[in-house]
Amino acid sequence: MHTPDTDSPPGPPRQRTARLPAGVLAPASALLLVLVAVEWRPLLRLDGDIARTTHRWAVAEPGLTRAARILTDWVWDPWTMRVLCAVAAGLLVWRYADRWTAGWLVLTVAVATAVQQGLKAALDRARPVWPDPVDSAHYAAFPSGHAMTATVVCGLLLWLVHRHGVDRVLWRTALAVAVVSVAGVGLTRVWLGVHWPTDVLGGWLIGALVVTVAVGVHRRRHPRGAG
């Protein structure tokens, strides 16, 4: 008896849709990276216009500037984010006995830090310089380490919270905290005059790309219970 040929079943919808963010984030990150590297003048002019405006505001509003420094130096500092990551990894081991995911989380944050430092060294972009600075920072500008670290850590933790099926109130709270943290840290870095706006945009884009790739790896290698 002849069995008619049939097409292979399509891949799982989740795997197909998971490729979409990476397909947008990768070219967007690469394009911005190239434009910064070649010092494309329209981009530099836009950076300068925004930076000069926000610096005038920062000088004129010392109260807001002081609050921004507290938030960026303590609440959203990259080391604060890494400590939060370590706490989450410990919780994964202690409560869920999930050593694989704990290791994946720590390794992803470490890789993101290495990528960030590598790009800084390769581009060696100068930070803004002001005659009346309200804050200071060291090393190269692109990408913003604060923005990229917050994006990676908050993105990964948000995905883990969703993966473990928390209730709606906790999920919405976690989502709000993550959005405020990622957006807020980027705005404070520009407000304080230590980064160009495209440094922050680069940190967001590359950080989101790291999260997307890391989640894809997790779903392939450790699919049990994946959200």
PDB file of C-alpha atoms in Angstrom:
ATOM      1  CA  MET A   1       0.000   0.000   0.000  1.00  0.00           C
ATOM      2  CA  HIS A   2       1.416   3.361  -1.031  1.00  0.00           C
ATOM      3  CA  THR A   3       1.658   5.983   1.658  1.00  0.00           C
ATOM      4  CA  PRO A   4       1.352   9.511   0.259  1.00  0.00           C
ATOM      5  CA  ASP A   5       4.252  11.847   0.912  1.00  0.00           C
ATOM      6  CA  THR A   6       3.635  14.468   3.547  1.00  0.00           C
ATOM      7  CA  ASP A   7       5.529  17.615   4.346  1.00  0.00           C
ATOM      8  CA  SER A   8       7.605  17.654   7.489  1.00  0.00           C
ATOM      9  CA  PRO A   9       5.731  19.244  10.381  1.00  0.00           C
ATOM     10  CA  PRO A  10       6.716  22.844  11.029  1.00  0.00           C
ATOM     11  CA  GLY A  11       8.909  23.618  14.001  1.00  0.00           C
ATOM     12  CA  PRO A  12       7.284  24.604  17.278  1.00  0.00           C
ATOM     13  CA  PRO A  13       5.759  28.082  17.067  1.00  0.00           C
ATOM     14  CA  ARG A  14       7.721  29.197  20.137  1.00  0.00           C
ATOM     15  CA  GLN A  15      11.039  28.354  18.490  1.00  0.00           C
ATOM     16  CA  ARG A  16      10.092  30.183  15.305  1.00  0.00           C
ATOM     17  CA  THR A  17       8.899  33.308  17.088  1.00  0.00           C
ATOM     18  CA  ALA A  18      11.946  33.260  19.372  1.00  0.00           C
ATOM     19  CA  ARG A  19      14.126  33.901  16.313  1.00  0.00           C
ATOM     20  CA  LEU A  20      12.260  37.107  15.467  1.00  0.00           C
ATOM     21  CA  PRO A  21      13.732  39.340  18.215  1.00  0.00           C
ATOM     22  CA  ALA A  22      17.274  38.217  17.402  1.00  0.00           C
ATOM     23  CA  GLY A  23      16.602  38.870  13.718  1.00  0.00           C
ATOM     24  CA  VAL A  24      15.785  42.493  14.569  1.00  0.00           C
ATOM     25  CA  LEU A  25      18.240  43.113  17.412  1.00  0.00           C
ATOM     26  CA  ALA A  26      21.328  41.715  15.672  1.00  0.00           C
ATOM     27  CA  PRO A  27      21.229  43.970  12.572  1.00  0.00           C
ATOM     28  CA  ALA A  28      20.146  46.984  14.649  1.00  0.00           C
ATOM     29  CA  SER A  29      23.071  46.481  17.043  1.00  0.00           C
ATOM     30  CA  ALA A  30      25.496  45.949  14.169  1.00  0.00           C
ATOM     31  CA  LEU A  31      24.287  49.060  12.337  1.00  0.00           C
ATOM     32  CA  LEU A  32      24.650  51.254  15.401  1.00  0.00           C
ATOM     33  CA  LEU A  33      28.073  49.769  16.102  1.00  0.00           C
ATOM     34  CA  VAL A  34      29.253  50.611  12.568  1.00  0.00           C
ATOM     35  CA  LEU A  35      27.850  54.143  12.680  1.00  0.00           C
ATOM     36  CA  VAL A  36      29.609  54.824  15.979  1.00  0.00           C
ATOM     37  CA  ALA A  37      32.857  53.256  14.749  1.00  0.00           C
ATOM     38  CA  VAL A  38      32.966  55.382  11.560  1.00  0.00           C
ATOM     39  CA  GLU A  39      31.848  58.471  13.494  1.00  0.00           C
ATOM     40  CA  TRP A  40      28.896  59.168  11.227  1.00  0.00           C
ATOM     41  CA  ARG A  41      28.381  62.926  11.493  1.00  0.00           C
ATOM     42  CA  PRO A  42      24.555  63.076  11.658  1.00  0.00           C
ATOM     43  CA  LEU A  43      24.656  60.637  14.557  1.00  0.00           C
ATOM     44  CA  LEU A  44      27.378  62.626  16.330  1.00  0.00           C
ATOM     45  CA  ARG A  45      25.394  65.843  15.890  1.00  0.00           C
ATOM     46  CA  LEU A  46      22.276  64.239  17.334  1.00  0.00           C
ATOM     47  CA  ASP A  47      24.270  62.859  20.261  1.00  0.00           C
ATOM     48  CA  GLY A  48      25.800  66.268  20.905  1.00  0.00           C
ATOM     49  CA  ASP A  49      22.499  68.151  20.741  1.00  0.00           C
ATOM     50  CA  ILE A  50      20.791  65.817  23.216  1.00  0.00           C
ATOM     51  CA  ALA A  51      23.801  65.667  25.527  1.00  0.00           C
ATOM     52  CA  ARG A  52      24.201  69.456  25.681  1.00  0.00           C
ATOM     53  CA  THR A  53      20.522  69.947  26.444  1.00  0.00           C
ATOM     54  CA  THR A  54      20.395  67.358  29.225  1.00  0.00           C
ATOM     55  CA  HIS A  55      23.641  68.689  30.715  1.00  0.00           C
ATOM     56  CA  ARG A  56      22.146  72.175  30.996  1.00  0.00           C
ATOM     57  CA  TRP A  57      19.177  70.666  32.796  1.00  0.00           C
ATOM     58  CA  ALA A  58      21.430  68.663  35.109  1.00  0.00           C
ATOM     59  CA  VAL A  59      23.401  71.763  36.089  1.00  0.00           C
ATOM     60  CA  ALA A  60      20.201  73.755  36.643  1.00  0.00           C
ATOM     61  CA  GLU A  61      18.508  71.008  38.730  1.00  0.00           C
ATOM     62  CA  PRO A  62      20.967  69.910  41.449  1.00  0.00           C
ATOM     63  CA  GLY A  63      18.290  68.026  43.382  1.00  0.00           C
ATOM     64  CA  LEU A  64      17.401  65.787  40.450  1.00  0.00           C
ATOM     65  CA  THR A  65      21.083  65.380  39.626  1.00  0.00           C
ATOM     66  CA  ARG A  66      21.826  64.234  43.179  1.00  0.00           C
ATOM     67  CA  ALA A  67      18.987  61.696  42.976  1.00  0.00           C
ATOM     68  CA  ALA A  68      20.291  60.472  39.619  1.00  0.00           C
ATOM     69  CA  ARG A  69      23.747  59.929  41.100  1.00  0.00           C
ATOM     70  CA  ILE A  70      22.332  57.888  43.987  1.00  0.00           C
ATOM     71  CA  LEU A  71      20.280  55.736  41.635  1.00  0.00           C
ATOM     72  CA  THR A  72      23.066  55.145  39.111  1.00  0.00           C
ATOM     73  CA  ASP A  73      25.841  54.625  41.708  1.00  0.00           C
ATOM     74  CA  TRP A  74      23.940  52.377  44.128  1.00  0.00           C
ATOM     75  CA  VAL A  75      20.577  51.059  42.966  1.00  0.00           C
ATOM     76  CA  TRP A  76      21.371  50.439  39.281  1.00  0.00           C
ATOM     77  CA  ASP A  77      25.133  50.088  39.470  1.00  0.00           C
ATOM     78  CA  PRO A  78      26.497  47.100  37.470  1.00  0.00           C
ATOM     79  CA  TRP A  79      27.874  45.513  40.642  1.00  0.00           C
ATOM     80  CA  THR A  80      24.457  45.803  42.308  1.00  0.00           C
ATOM     81  CA  MET A  81      22.989  44.018  39.295  1.00  0.00           C
ATOM     82  CA  ARG A  82      25.641  41.287  39.478  1.00  0.00           C
ATOM     83  CA  VAL A  83      24.958  40.750  43.172  1.00  0.00           C
ATOM     84  CA  LEU A  84      21.252  40.449  42.341  1.00  0.00           C
ATOM     85  CA  CYS A  85      22.174  37.860  39.719  1.00  0.00           C
ATOM     86  CA  ALA A  86      24.224  35.907  42.279  1.00  0.00           C
ATOM     87  CA  VAL A  87      21.310  35.957  44.748  1.00  0.00           C
ATOM     88  CA  ALA A  88      18.954  34.668  42.044  1.00  0.00           C
ATOM     89  CA  ALA A  89      21.415  31.903  41.149  1.00  0.00           C
ATOM     90  CA  GLY A  90      21.616  30.867  44.803  1.00  0.00           C
ATOM     91  CA  LEU A  91      17.822  30.800  45.003  1.00  0.00           C
ATOM     92  CA  LEU A  92      17.634  28.584  41.930  1.00  0.00           C
ATOM     93  CA  VAL A  93      19.967  26.071  43.580  1.00  0.00           C
ATOM     94  CA  TRP A  94      18.446  26.254  47.062  1.00  0.00           C
ATOM     95  CA  ARG A  95      14.738  26.251  46.201  1.00  0.00           C
ATOM     96  CA  TYR A  96      14.597  24.457  42.839  1.00  0.00           C
ATOM     97  CA  ALA A  97      17.833  22.442  42.833  1.00  0.00           C
ATOM     98  CA  ASP A  98      18.379  23.802  39.326  1.00  0.00           C
ATOM     99  CA  ARG A  99      22.145  24.049  39.131  1.00  0.00           C
ATOM    100  CA  TRP A 100      22.112  24.117  35.325  1.00  0.00           C
ATOM    101  CA  THR A 101      19.982  27.271  35.159  1.00  0.00           C
ATOM    102  CA  ALA A 102      21.954  28.896  37.977  1.00  0.00           C
ATOM    103  CA  GLY A 103      25.186  28.300  36.067  1.00  0.00           C
ATOM    104  CA  TRP A 104      23.590  29.503  32.838  1.00  0.00           C
ATOM    105  CA  LEU A 105      22.513  32.732  34.538  1.00  0.00           C
ATOM    106  CA  VAL A 106      25.939  33.496  36.004  1.00  0.00           C
ATOM    107  CA  LEU A 107      27.756  32.552  32.796  1.00  0.00           C
ATOM    108  CA  THR A 108      25.489  34.718  30.643  1.00  0.00           C
ATOM    109  CA  VAL A 109      26.104  37.780  32.809  1.00  0.00           C
ATOM    110  CA  ALA A 110      29.851  37.081  32.740  1.00  0.00           C
ATOM    111  CA  VAL A 111      29.839  36.742  28.947  1.00  0.00           C
ATOM    112  CA  ALA A 112      27.844  39.976  28.623  1.00  0.00           C
ATOM    113  CA  THR A 113      30.438  41.768  30.754  1.00  0.00           C
ATOM    114  CA  ALA A 114      33.252  40.406  28.574  1.00  0.00           C
ATOM    115  CA  VAL A 115      31.440  41.487  25.385  1.00  0.00           C
ATOM    116  CA  GLN A 116      30.839  44.934  26.836  1.00  0.00           C
ATOM    117  CA  GLN A 117      34.487  45.409  27.839  1.00  0.00           C
ATOM    118  CA  GLY A 118      35.704  44.071  24.501  1.00  0.00           C
ATOM    119  CA  LEU A 119      33.573  46.551  22.570  1.00  0.00           C
ATOM    120  CA  LYS A 120      34.709  49.411  24.788  1.00  0.00           C
ATOM    121  CA  ALA A 121      38.353  48.538  24.159  1.00  0.00           C
ATOM    122  CA  ALA A 122      37.839  48.044  20.414  1.00  0.00           C
ATOM    123  CA  LEU A 123      35.966  51.323  19.788  1.00  0.00           C
ATOM    124  CA  ASP A 124      37.628  53.422  22.498  1.00  0.00           C
ATOM    125  CA  ARG A 125      34.941  56.074  22.152  1.00  0.00           C
ATOM    126  CA  ALA A 126      35.561  59.214  24.203  1.00  0.00           C
ATOM    127  CA  ARG A 127      32.997  60.237  26.799  1.00  0.00           C
ATOM    128  CA  PRO A 128      31.418  63.703  26.839  1.00  0.00           C
ATOM    129  CA  VAL A 129      33.636  66.418  28.351  1.00  0.00           C
ATOM    130  CA  TRP A 130      32.089  69.398  30.138  1.00  0.00           C
ATOM    131  CA  PRO A 131      33.582  72.562  31.660  1.00  0.00           C
ATOM    132  CA  ASP A 132      31.185  72.132  34.615  1.00  0.00           C
ATOM    133  CA  PRO A 133      30.710  68.348  35.048  1.00  0.00           C
ATOM    134  CA  VAL A 134      28.146  67.016  37.508  1.00  0.00           C
ATOM    135  CA  ASP A 135      29.639  63.496  37.598  1.00  0.00           C
ATOM    136  CA  SER A 136      32.612  61.559  36.268  1.00  0.00           C
ATOM    137  CA  ALA A 137      33.239  58.125  34.773  1.00  0.00           C
ATOM    138  CA  HIS A 138      36.218  56.198  33.458  1.00  0.00           C
ATOM    139  CA  TYR A 139      37.080  53.980  30.481  1.00  0.00           C
ATOM    140  CA  ALA A 140      35.545  54.170  27.021  1.00  0.00           C
ATOM    141  CA  ALA A 141      31.953  55.186  26.404  1.00  0.00           C
ATOM    142  CA  PHE A 142      30.374  52.669  24.004  1.00  0.00           C
ATOM    143  CA  PRO A 143      28.369  50.726  24.994  1.00  0.00           C
ATOM    144  CA  SER A 144      27.097  51.956  28.344  1.00  0.00           C
ATOM    145  CA  GLY A 145      28.023  49.303  30.895  1.00  0.00           C
ATOM    146  CA  HIS A 146      25.241  50.403  33.240  1.00  0.00           C
ATOM    147  CA  ALA A 147      22.582  50.167  30.513  1.00  0.00           C
ATOM    148  CA  MET A 148      23.814  46.864  29.121  1.00  0.00           C
ATOM    149  CA  THR A 149      24.231  45.152  32.508  1.00  0.00           C
ATOM    150  CA  ALA A 150      20.786  46.268  33.685  1.00  0.00           C
ATOM    151  CA  THR A 151      19.217  45.050  30.446  1.00  0.00           C
ATOM    152  CA  VAL A 152      20.882  41.641  30.665  1.00  0.00           C
ATOM    153  CA  VAL A 153      20.221  41.023  34.363  1.00  0.00           C
ATOM    154  CA  CYS A 154      16.659  42.374  34.391  1.00  0.00           C
ATOM    155  CA  GLY A 155      15.819  40.598  31.140  1.00  0.00           C
ATOM    156  CA  LEU A 156      17.096  37.235  32.333  1.00  0.00           C
ATOM    157  CA  LEU A 157      15.447  37.512  35.748  1.00  0.00           C
ATOM    158  CA  LEU A 158      12.169  38.611  34.182  1.00  0.00           C
ATOM    159  CA  TRP A 159      12.215  35.567  31.910  1.00  0.00           C
ATOM    160  CA  LEU A 160      12.954  33.290  34.882  1.00  0.00           C
ATOM    161  CA  VAL A 161      10.084  34.782  36.876  1.00  0.00           C
ATOM    162  CA  HIS A 162       7.738  34.124  33.956  1.00  0.00           C
ATOM    163  CA  ARG A 163       9.173  30.623  33.462  1.00  0.00           C
ATOM    164  CA  HIS A 164       8.318  29.650  37.019  1.00  0.00           C
ATOM    165  CA  GLY A 165       4.682  30.656  36.608  1.00  0.00           C
ATOM    166  CA  VAL A 166       4.257  33.328  39.290  1.00  0.00           C
ATOM    167  CA  ASP A 167       0.890  34.942  39.924  1.00  0.00           C
ATOM    168  CA  ARG A 168      -0.271  37.941  37.935  1.00  0.00           C
ATOM    169  CA  VAL A 169       0.442  40.549  40.632  1.00  0.00           C
ATOM    170  CA  LEU A 170       4.040  39.420  41.112  1.00  0.00           C
ATOM    171  CA  TRP A 171       4.591  39.225  37.351  1.00  0.00           C
ATOM    172  CA  ARG A 172       3.308  42.758  36.776  1.00  0.00           C
ATOM    173  CA  THR A 173       5.398  44.053  39.660  1.00  0.00           C
ATOM    174  CA  ALA A 174       8.529  42.380  38.301  1.00  0.00           C
ATOM    175  CA  LEU A 175       7.807  43.714  34.809  1.00  0.00           C
ATOM    176  CA  ALA A 176       7.335  47.268  36.094  1.00  0.00           C
ATOM    177  CA  VAL A 177      10.530  47.143  38.178  1.00  0.00           C
ATOM    178  CA  ALA A 178      12.516  45.791  35.217  1.00  0.00           C
ATOM    179  CA  VAL A 179      11.222  48.422  32.776  1.00  0.00           C
ATOM    180  CA  VAL A 180      11.819  51.287  35.212  1.00  0.00           C
ATOM    181  CA  SER A 181      15.312  50.011  36.030  1.00  0.00           C
ATOM    182  CA  VAL A 182      16.460  49.517  32.436  1.00  0.00           C
ATOM    183  CA  ALA A 183      14.976  52.807  31.208  1.00  0.00           C
ATOM    184  CA  GLY A 184      15.965  54.705  34.335  1.00  0.00           C
ATOM    185  CA  VAL A 185      19.608  53.731  34.369  1.00  0.00           C
ATOM    186  CA  GLY A 186      20.006  54.764  30.749  1.00  0.00           C
ATOM    187  CA  LEU A 187      18.408  58.148  31.356  1.00  0.00           C
ATOM    188  CA  THR A 188      20.560  58.818  34.431  1.00  0.00           C
ATOM    189  CA  ARG A 189      23.765  58.128  32.476  1.00  0.00           C
ATOM    190  CA  VAL A 190      22.835  60.725  29.853  1.00  0.00           C
ATOM    191  CA  TRP A 191      21.510  63.162  32.457  1.00  0.00           C
ATOM    192  CA  LEU A 192      24.790  62.994  34.398  1.00  0.00           C
ATOM    193  CA  GLY A 193      26.735  63.715  31.220  1.00  0.00           C
ATOM    194  CA  VAL A 194      28.914  60.599  31.320  1.00  0.00           C
ATOM    195  CA  HIS A 195      27.483  58.933  28.202  1.00  0.00           C
ATOM    196  CA  TRP A 196      26.233  59.904  24.785  1.00  0.00           C
ATOM    197  CA  PRO A 197      22.629  58.830  24.090  1.00  0.00           C
ATOM    198  CA  THR A 198      23.816  56.258  21.528  1.00  0.00           C
ATOM    199  CA  ASP A 199      26.056  54.660  24.182  1.00  0.00           C
ATOM    200  CA  VAL A 200      22.912  53.921  26.155  1.00  0.00           C
ATOM    201  CA  LEU A 201      20.990  52.804  23.063  1.00  0.00           C
ATOM    202  CA  GLY A 202      23.857  50.453  22.225  1.00  0.00           C
ATOM    203  CA  GLY A 203      23.800  49.037  25.741  1.00  0.00           C
ATOM    204  CA  TRP A 204      20.071  48.390  25.489  1.00  0.00           C
ATOM    205  CA  LEU A 205      20.246  46.779  22.051  1.00  0.00           C
ATOM    206  CA  ILE A 206      23.272  44.569  22.682  1.00  0.00           C
ATOM    207  CA  GLY A 207      21.996  43.616  26.135  1.00  0.00           C
ATOM    208  CA  ALA A 208      18.616  42.607  24.708  1.00  0.00           C
ATOM    209  CA  LEU A 209      20.385  40.571  22.026  1.00  0.00           C
ATOM    210  CA  VAL A 210      22.407  38.745  24.687  1.00  0.00           C
ATOM    211  CA  VAL A 211      19.207  37.951  26.584  1.00  0.00           C
ATOM    212  CA  THR A 212      17.487  36.672  23.440  1.00  0.00           C
ATOM    213  CA  VAL A 213      20.391  34.391  22.513  1.00  0.00           C
ATOM    214  CA  ALA A 214      20.791  33.144  26.092  1.00  0.00           C
ATOM    215  CA  VAL A 215      17.095  32.293  26.410  1.00  0.00           C
ATOM    216  CA  GLY A 216      17.267  30.430  23.093  1.00  0.00           C
ATOM    217  CA  VAL A 217      20.222  28.401  24.371  1.00  0.00           C
ATOM    218  CA  HIS A 218      18.378  27.600  27.588  1.00  0.00           C
ATOM    219  CA  ARG A 219      15.283  26.395  25.740  1.00  0.00           C
ATOM    220  CA  ARG A 220      17.350  24.116  23.528  1.00  0.00           C
ATOM    221  CA  ARG A 221      19.626  22.638  26.181  1.00  0.00           C
ATOM    222  CA  HIS A 222      17.323  22.610  29.199  1.00  0.00           C
ATOM    223  CA  PRO A 223      13.769  22.550  27.908  1.00  0.00           C
ATOM    224  CA  ARG A 224      12.047  20.883  30.873  1.00  0.00           C
ATOM    225  CA  GLY A 225       9.579  23.300  32.373  1.00  0.00           C
ATOM    226  CA  ALA A 226      10.607  26.105  30.040  1.00  0.00           C
ATOM    227  CA  GLY A 227       8.188  28.982  29.867  1.00  0.00           C
TER     228      GLY A 227
END
